Each structure stands twice: as C-alpha cells, then as structure tokens.
Coordinates of C-alpha atoms and ligand atoms in Angstrom, one line a residue:
M15 CA 16.2 -21.0 -4.8
T16 CA 13.7 -19.2 -2.4
T17 CA 10.1 -20.4 -2.2
L18 CA 7.2 -18.2 -1.1
A19 CA 7.0 -20.1 2.2
Q20 CA 10.7 -19.3 2.9
Y21 CA 10.3 -15.7 1.9
L22 CA 7.3 -15.1 4.1
Q23 CA 9.1 -16.4 7.2
T24 CA 11.6 -13.6 7.0
H25 CA 9.6 -10.7 5.4
T26 CA 6.3 -10.4 7.2
T27 CA 4.4 -11.4 10.4
A28 CA 3.0 -14.9 11.0
Q29 CA -0.6 -13.6 10.6
I30 CA 0.1 -12.0 7.2
A31 CA 2.2 -15.0 6.1
S32 CA -0.7 -17.4 6.9
T33 CA -3.1 -15.2 5.0
M34 CA -0.8 -15.1 2.0
T35 CA -0.4 -18.9 2.1
T36 CA -4.2 -19.2 2.0
L37 CA -4.4 -16.8 -1.0
A38 CA -1.5 -18.6 -2.8
T39 CA -3.2 -22.0 -2.3
A40 CA -6.5 -20.7 -3.8
S41 CA -4.5 -19.1 -6.7
V42 CA -3.1 -22.5 -7.6
A43 CA -6.6 -24.0 -7.8
I44 CA -7.8 -21.1 -9.9
S45 CA -4.7 -21.4 -12.2
N46 CA -5.4 -25.1 -12.6
L47 CA -9.0 -24.5 -13.6
L48 CA -8.0 -21.8 -16.1
S49 CA -5.5 -24.1 -17.7
Q50 CA -8.2 -26.7 -18.4
G51 CA -10.0 -24.0 -20.4
A52 CA -12.8 -25.2 -22.5
L53 CA -12.4 -28.7 -21.2
A54 CA -13.5 -27.6 -17.8
G55 CA -16.5 -25.9 -19.4
I56 CA -15.4 -22.6 -17.9
H57 CA -15.7 -20.6 -21.1
G58 CA -18.9 -18.7 -21.9
E59 CA -21.6 -17.4 -19.5
A60 CA -22.8 -19.0 -16.3
G61 CA -25.4 -21.6 -17.1
G62 CA -23.2 -23.4 -19.7
Q63 CA -22.2 -27.0 -19.4
N64 CA -18.8 -28.7 -19.0
V65 CA -17.6 -31.8 -20.9
Q66 CA -19.4 -34.0 -18.4
G67 CA -22.6 -32.2 -19.1
E68 CA -22.7 -30.6 -15.7
A69 CA -24.0 -27.0 -15.2
Q70 CA -21.1 -24.6 -14.8
K71 CA -20.7 -21.3 -13.0
K72 CA -18.7 -18.6 -14.6
L73 CA -15.0 -18.8 -13.5
D74 CA -15.1 -15.5 -11.7
V75 CA -17.9 -16.8 -9.5
I76 CA -15.9 -20.1 -8.9
S77 CA -12.8 -18.1 -8.1
N78 CA -14.7 -15.8 -5.8
D79 CA -16.1 -18.8 -3.9
L80 CA -12.7 -20.5 -3.6
L81 CA -11.0 -17.4 -2.2
L82 CA -13.9 -16.5 0.1
N83 CA -14.3 -20.1 1.5
S84 CA -10.6 -20.5 2.3
L85 CA -10.1 -17.0 3.7
I86 CA -13.0 -17.2 6.1
Q87 CA -11.6 -20.4 7.6
N88 CA -8.3 -18.7 8.3
P89 CA -8.3 -17.6 12.0
N90 CA -6.3 -14.5 11.2
C91 CA -9.0 -13.2 8.8
A92 CA -11.6 -11.0 10.5
G93 CA -13.5 -10.2 7.3
V94 CA -13.5 -10.5 3.5
A95 CA -14.8 -8.2 0.8
S96 CA -15.0 -9.2 -2.9
E97 CA -15.6 -7.2 -6.0
E98 CA -18.1 -9.9 -6.9
L99 CA -20.3 -9.6 -3.7
D100 CA -22.5 -6.8 -2.7
D101 CA -21.8 -7.1 1.0
I102 CA -18.7 -7.8 3.1
N103 CA -18.3 -11.2 4.8
P104 CA -17.4 -11.1 8.5
A105 CA -15.1 -14.0 9.5
N106 CA -13.1 -14.6 12.7
E107 CA -13.9 -11.9 15.3
N108 CA -10.4 -12.4 16.8
G109 CA -8.6 -12.1 13.5
T110 CA -6.3 -9.1 13.0
L111 CA -6.6 -8.7 9.2
L112 CA -9.2 -7.8 6.6
V113 CA -8.8 -9.0 3.0
T114 CA -10.3 -7.5 -0.2
F115 CA -10.0 -9.1 -3.6
D116 CA -11.0 -9.0 -7.2
P117 CA -11.1 -12.7 -7.9
L118 CA -10.6 -12.6 -11.6
D119 CA -9.7 -9.2 -13.0
G120 CA -10.1 -9.0 -16.8
S121 CA -12.6 -11.8 -16.7
S122 CA -13.8 -11.0 -20.2
N123 CA -10.4 -12.2 -21.4
I124 CA -11.1 -15.8 -20.3
D125 CA -13.1 -16.7 -23.4
I126 CA -10.3 -15.5 -25.7
N127 CA -7.6 -17.3 -23.8
M128 CA -5.9 -14.2 -22.6
T129 CA -4.3 -13.1 -19.4
V130 CA -6.4 -12.6 -16.2
G131 CA -5.5 -12.5 -12.5
T132 CA -6.5 -12.2 -8.8
I133 CA -5.8 -8.8 -7.1
F134 CA -5.7 -8.7 -3.3
S135 CA -5.3 -6.1 -0.5
I136 CA -4.7 -6.8 3.2
L137 CA -5.7 -4.2 5.8
P138 CA -5.4 -4.2 9.6
Y139 CA -8.5 -5.0 11.7
H140 CA -9.0 -2.9 14.8
N141 CA -12.2 -4.2 16.4
Q142 CA -11.2 -7.6 17.8
G143 CA -14.1 -9.3 19.6
Q144 CA -16.6 -7.7 17.3
K145 CA -18.1 -8.8 14.0
A146 CA -16.4 -6.9 11.2
T147 CA -18.7 -4.4 9.3
E148 CA -18.2 -2.5 6.0
S149 CA -16.9 0.6 7.8
D150 CA -14.0 -1.5 9.2
F151 CA -12.8 -1.9 5.6
L152 CA -13.1 1.8 4.7
Q153 CA -9.4 2.7 5.3
A154 CA -7.2 4.7 3.0
G155 CA -4.8 2.6 0.9
K156 CA -1.8 3.9 2.9
H157 CA -2.9 1.6 5.7
Q158 CA -2.6 -1.6 3.7
V159 CA -0.2 -4.0 5.3
A160 CA 0.2 -6.1 2.1
A161 CA -1.1 -6.1 -1.5
G162 CA -0.4 -7.8 -4.8
Y163 CA -1.7 -10.0 -7.5
F164 CA -1.5 -13.5 -8.9
I165 CA -1.4 -13.3 -12.7
Y166 CA -2.5 -16.2 -14.9
G167 CA -0.7 -15.7 -18.2
T168 CA 1.6 -17.9 -20.1
S169 CA 2.9 -18.8 -16.7
T170 CA 1.4 -18.1 -13.2
M171 CA 3.2 -15.4 -11.2
L172 CA 2.8 -13.4 -8.0
A173 CA 3.9 -9.8 -7.3
V174 CA 3.6 -8.8 -3.6
T175 CA 4.5 -6.0 -1.3
F176 CA 4.6 -5.8 2.5
G177 CA 5.6 -2.2 2.4
A178 CA 9.4 -2.7 1.8
G179 CA 9.7 -3.1 -1.9
V180 CA 8.0 -5.5 -4.4
A181 CA 9.0 -9.2 -4.8
M182 CA 8.0 -11.3 -7.8
F183 CA 7.5 -15.0 -7.8
S184 CA 6.9 -17.6 -10.6
F185 CA 4.8 -20.7 -10.0
D186 CA 6.7 -23.9 -10.6
P187 CA 4.2 -26.6 -11.7
V188 CA 6.7 -29.4 -11.0
S189 CA 7.5 -28.5 -7.3
Q190 CA 4.1 -26.8 -6.9
N191 CA 5.8 -23.8 -5.3
Y192 CA 6.0 -20.1 -6.0
V193 CA 9.7 -19.4 -6.5
L194 CA 11.3 -16.0 -6.0
I195 CA 12.6 -14.6 -9.3
N196 CA 13.1 -10.9 -8.4
E197 CA 13.3 -9.6 -4.9
K198 CA 13.3 -5.9 -5.7
V199 CA 11.2 -4.9 -8.7
T200 CA 11.7 -1.3 -9.9
I201 CA 10.0 0.9 -12.4
S202 CA 11.8 3.4 -14.6
E203 CA 10.7 7.1 -14.0
Q204 CA 10.4 7.7 -17.8
T205 CA 8.7 5.7 -20.4
A206 CA 7.8 5.5 -24.1
E207 CA 4.8 3.2 -23.7
Y208 CA 1.3 4.0 -22.5
A209 CA -2.0 2.2 -21.8
I210 CA -5.4 3.7 -22.2
N211 CA -8.7 2.8 -23.8
S212 CA -8.7 5.4 -26.6
S213 CA -12.2 4.7 -27.6
N214 CA -13.3 6.8 -24.6
R215 CA -11.3 9.8 -25.9
R216 CA -14.3 12.1 -26.3
Y217 CA -15.4 11.6 -22.7
W218 CA -12.0 12.5 -21.1
L219 CA -11.2 15.8 -19.4
P220 CA -9.0 18.4 -21.3
P221 CA -5.7 17.5 -19.4
I222 CA -5.9 13.8 -20.5
Q223 CA -7.0 14.9 -24.0
Q224 CA -3.9 17.1 -24.2
Y225 CA -1.6 14.5 -22.7
I226 CA -2.6 11.8 -25.2
E227 CA -2.5 14.3 -28.1
E228 CA 1.2 15.1 -27.1
L229 CA 2.1 11.4 -27.1
T230 CA 0.4 10.6 -30.4
Q231 CA 2.2 13.5 -32.1
G232 CA 5.4 11.5 -31.2
D233 CA 8.7 12.9 -32.6
T234 CA 6.8 15.6 -34.6
G235 CA 5.4 17.2 -31.4
V236 CA 6.6 18.7 -28.1
R237 CA 7.6 15.3 -26.8
N238 CA 10.2 14.8 -29.5
K239 CA 10.0 11.1 -29.3
D240 CA 7.7 8.3 -30.5
Y241 CA 5.4 6.4 -28.1
N242 CA 3.8 3.0 -28.2
T243 CA 0.3 1.9 -27.1
R244 CA -0.6 -1.3 -25.3
W245 CA -4.0 -2.2 -23.9
V246 CA -4.8 -5.7 -22.7
A247 CA -8.2 -4.8 -21.2
A248 CA -7.1 -6.4 -17.9
M249 CA -5.6 -3.9 -15.5
I250 CA -3.6 -6.8 -14.0
A251 CA -1.8 -7.5 -17.3
D252 CA -1.2 -3.8 -18.0
V253 CA 0.3 -3.2 -14.5
H254 CA 2.4 -6.4 -14.8
R255 CA 3.8 -5.2 -18.0
I256 CA 4.7 -1.9 -16.4
L257 CA 6.5 -3.7 -13.5
I258 CA 8.5 -5.7 -16.1
R259 CA 9.4 -3.0 -18.6
G260 CA 7.9 0.3 -17.5
G261 CA 5.1 2.4 -18.8
I262 CA 2.0 4.4 -17.7
F263 CA -1.5 3.1 -17.3
M264 CA -4.6 5.3 -17.3
Y265 CA -8.3 4.7 -16.7
P266 CA -9.0 8.4 -16.2
Y267 CA -12.0 10.3 -15.1
D268 CA -14.5 10.3 -17.9
T269 CA -18.1 11.5 -18.5
K270 CA -19.2 8.3 -20.2
I271 CA -21.6 7.1 -17.5
E272 CA -23.3 9.8 -15.4
G273 CA -22.4 9.6 -11.8
K274 CA -19.4 7.2 -12.3
A275 CA -16.1 9.0 -12.1
G276 CA -14.0 6.1 -13.3
K277 CA -14.4 2.4 -14.1
L278 CA -12.0 0.9 -11.6
R279 CA -12.7 0.0 -8.0
L280 CA -10.7 1.8 -5.2
M281 CA -10.7 -1.1 -2.7
Y282 CA -10.1 -4.0 -5.1
E283 CA -8.0 -2.6 -7.9
A284 CA -6.7 0.9 -7.4
N285 CA -5.4 0.7 -3.8
P286 CA -3.6 -2.7 -4.1
M287 CA -2.1 -1.7 -7.5
S288 CA -1.1 1.7 -6.2
F289 CA 0.7 0.1 -3.2
I290 CA 2.6 -2.2 -5.7
I291 CA 3.5 0.6 -8.1
E292 CA 4.7 3.0 -5.4
Q293 CA 6.8 0.3 -3.7
A294 CA 8.4 -0.3 -7.1
G295 CA 9.4 3.4 -7.4
G296 CA 6.4 4.5 -9.5
A297 CA 3.5 6.9 -8.7
S298 CA -0.2 6.5 -8.6
T299 CA -2.9 9.2 -8.6
D300 CA -6.5 9.8 -9.6
G301 CA -5.1 12.5 -11.8
V302 CA -5.2 15.0 -9.0
Q303 CA -4.3 13.3 -5.7
R304 CA -2.4 10.3 -4.5
I305 CA -4.8 7.3 -4.6
M306 CA -3.5 5.8 -1.3
D307 CA -4.5 9.0 0.6
I308 CA -8.1 8.9 -0.5
E309 CA -10.5 8.1 2.3
P310 CA -13.0 5.5 1.0
T311 CA -16.7 6.3 1.2
G312 CA -18.0 2.9 0.1
I313 CA -16.6 -0.6 -0.4
H314 CA -17.4 -0.7 -4.1
Q315 CA -16.4 3.0 -4.8
R316 CA -15.0 3.7 -8.3
I317 CA -12.0 5.9 -8.9
P318 CA -10.1 7.3 -11.9
V319 CA -6.5 5.8 -12.1
V320 CA -3.3 7.2 -13.5
L321 CA -0.2 5.1 -12.5
G322 CA 3.2 4.0 -13.5
A323 CA 6.4 6.0 -14.5
K324 CA 6.8 8.7 -11.9
E325 CA 7.7 11.6 -14.3
E326 CA 4.7 10.9 -16.5
V327 CA 2.2 10.6 -13.5
E328 CA 3.6 13.9 -12.1
Y329 CA 3.2 15.6 -15.5
I330 CA -0.4 14.5 -15.8
K331 CA -1.0 15.8 -12.2
A332 CA 0.5 19.2 -13.2
L333 CA -1.8 19.3 -16.3
H334 CA -4.8 18.8 -14.0
E335 CA -3.6 21.6 -11.7
M336 CA -3.0 24.0 -14.5
A337 CA -6.6 23.3 -15.8
G338 CA -7.9 24.0 -12.3
I339 CA -9.4 20.5 -12.0
L340 CA -10.2 19.2 -8.5
A341 CA -11.1 15.7 -7.4
N342 CA -14.0 14.1 -9.3
G343 CA -13.5 16.2 -12.4
E344 CA -14.8 19.4 -10.8
K345 CA -13.3 22.7 -11.7
A346 CA -11.9 25.1 -9.1
Ligands
AFP30 P1 -13.5 -7.1 -16.2 O1 -12.9 -7.8 -15.0 O2 -15.0 -6.9 -16.0 O3 -13.2 -7.8 -17.5 O4 -12.9 -5.6 -16.2 C1 -11.6 -5.4 -16.3 C2 -11.3 -3.9 -16.0 O5 -12.0 -3.5 -14.9 C3 -9.8 -3.6 -15.9 O6 -9.1 -4.7 -15.5 C4 -9.4 -3.1 -17.3 O7 -8.3 -2.2 -17.2 C5 -10.7 -2.4 -17.7 O8 -11.8 -3.1 -17.1 C6 -10.8 -2.6 -19.2 O9 -11.9 -1.8 -19.6 P2 -12.4 -1.5 -21.1 O10 -13.6 -2.3 -21.3 O11 -12.6 -0.1 -21.2 O12 -11.3 -1.9 -22.0

C-alpha cells in the first residue's frame, strides 16, 4: 500500500509535495462537510440555516475559504487565485509556487446529492521577493508543474500529475490517508461515449454540429457504430469518467452569450484538466489549438474545451480546419 505522503516523497519536489499536502488536507475537510449534507445545512443558497439554527454560507464559499486560508499559510505558496474570487491573493513573497483552484466544480450538484470536486493547478513563481500580481499567474498551461482534482463522489478520490503520467488515489476514511490505486492512468484513443450539453446545439459552430450529427446517426451513418451520451453537468465528473473508461468531453465555442466564447475557465478548469488528460495519453484543444499552448489574457478567461480520446479530438480539430475556423470561432 502506498499513501499519498509516500508517493510525494519520490515523485516531486519538497515544495510541490508540501503544497499538495495542504490541498489534500483541505480536501478531506471539504469531503467531511459534503458527507454531512443537509445535516450541516449546506444545501440551498447562502443565507440558509443549519440544524443548530446558525446562518450558513454556501459550500462553495466555505470550500474556497478553507483552501485559501490553508494555502496562504504555506511558505511555498507565493499566491493563490480562485474561481470564486475576483482578485488574486498574494501570499509568501519567497514562495516558489502559485496555485489556482476551482473550490467546488459542479456546485449546482450539491443540492441533488451528486458528484462535485476541487480542481487545482500549480504554476512556478518567478518573482521571489516581490508581491505576486495577476500577471504572474498568466502563464500558458504547458508551464504547470502539477495539476489535478479531488472528486467527492460515492468515495473521495484524487487524480494528479507532476508531468510524468497520472496517478489516482482513493481516500481511506479509516486510516485517513489517500491510498494509491493506479500509478499510470491511460485513456484509450478511441471511444463510443461522448459528453456535451445538447441543449446548446443551435448555438454551436458547424463543425461541432456536424460531429454530433455523425455520432447520433450511430450505425446508420458514416461512423458505422452506436454512441452513448453521458452528461453530469460537472466537468470534474465527466473528466473522471473519461479517465476511468474513456470518452470525449466538449464544452465547445457557442454563440449563446455574446462575448463569451465558452463556459469553462482556462486557469481553473481547462488548463489543469488538459494537463491530466494529455498525461494520460489523451488530447485537449479549444477545437482549433492545444489548450496548454494558449497564452492567458486574464485570470478569469473563458475558453471552449474539447478533450479526451485522441482520435476524436484530432478529428474535431480537422473539421474546424476544413471549415476554416480560427480561434474564437472566427472564420479565415
Ligand atoms: P458550476 O460549478 O457553476 O455548477 O458549473 C459547472 C460547470 O462549469 C462545469 O463543471 C460543467 O461541465 C458545466 O458547468 C455544466 O454546464 P451546463 O449548465 O451547460 O450543463
């Protein structure tokens, strides 16, 4: 049996290991709160009450505070950015790492007792001795030194990469340890399962319209085989399923909201999940280019996402090329 603490000693630097331990400790506290569910008064909107009649914050706010407060006390951490907060938080000026996180991805699932999770990304910090600013965080995903997620489902699990494959851990509530269950997670290049919110169909660009049309025609169309749809409405759960049994996940460019090219956030969702997917042998693009090559322009930037089985992701990229689509849905 290998615990997370043992794995970290041999697979990463002391600074990243310490930051990972801080994240893992916070994740256990979040997992405990989630398992208390309605009894902790965490269901419903902020402003509700728990069984003791105390005013409650929403769980995504509680999770955000837990992660933020523990990370800024870690001497290795030079700054923290959260999907929940407008501004970045500078931490220890002599730290070597920056952390971004989505404290509770899929938070609308909490009220219906469905899977949610914490996504994190760790970047290098280059301005020791100075207070971290937003521009220090604006590094392309290929510079991440670690990324992963804690998923709170029927059990609590961790998937993490330090740039040499993806390891998966399961939390043992008896020993209170994350225990290694798969040291090299791999994704098949083909699939017969796809995840997309089809209610947005009319807003998609022609290449995605064509792709989904081909899949839904199943064995009566050009694909000559049937496909299955799955959509949890929590990227973390859809990506976890892909790591376990393959598939493709899409939140593509759409024209639903003027000025918003996609729903998902580059720094909190797309980059860390792309690092995980690529390290497991899959691919990740915005439909046109590799997500981890994109130079961020803002900490809360949104981005279209197409990730998972390599052959499918490449095919979608080819469809965009044939249609002459450039980044951000513009035509050549
Ligand atoms: P929340 O964290 O606000 O619930 O959003 C989750 C998410 O950003 C992502 O995890 C899902 O893939 C996507 O939204 C689901 O969006 P739809 O509302 O289109 O199903």
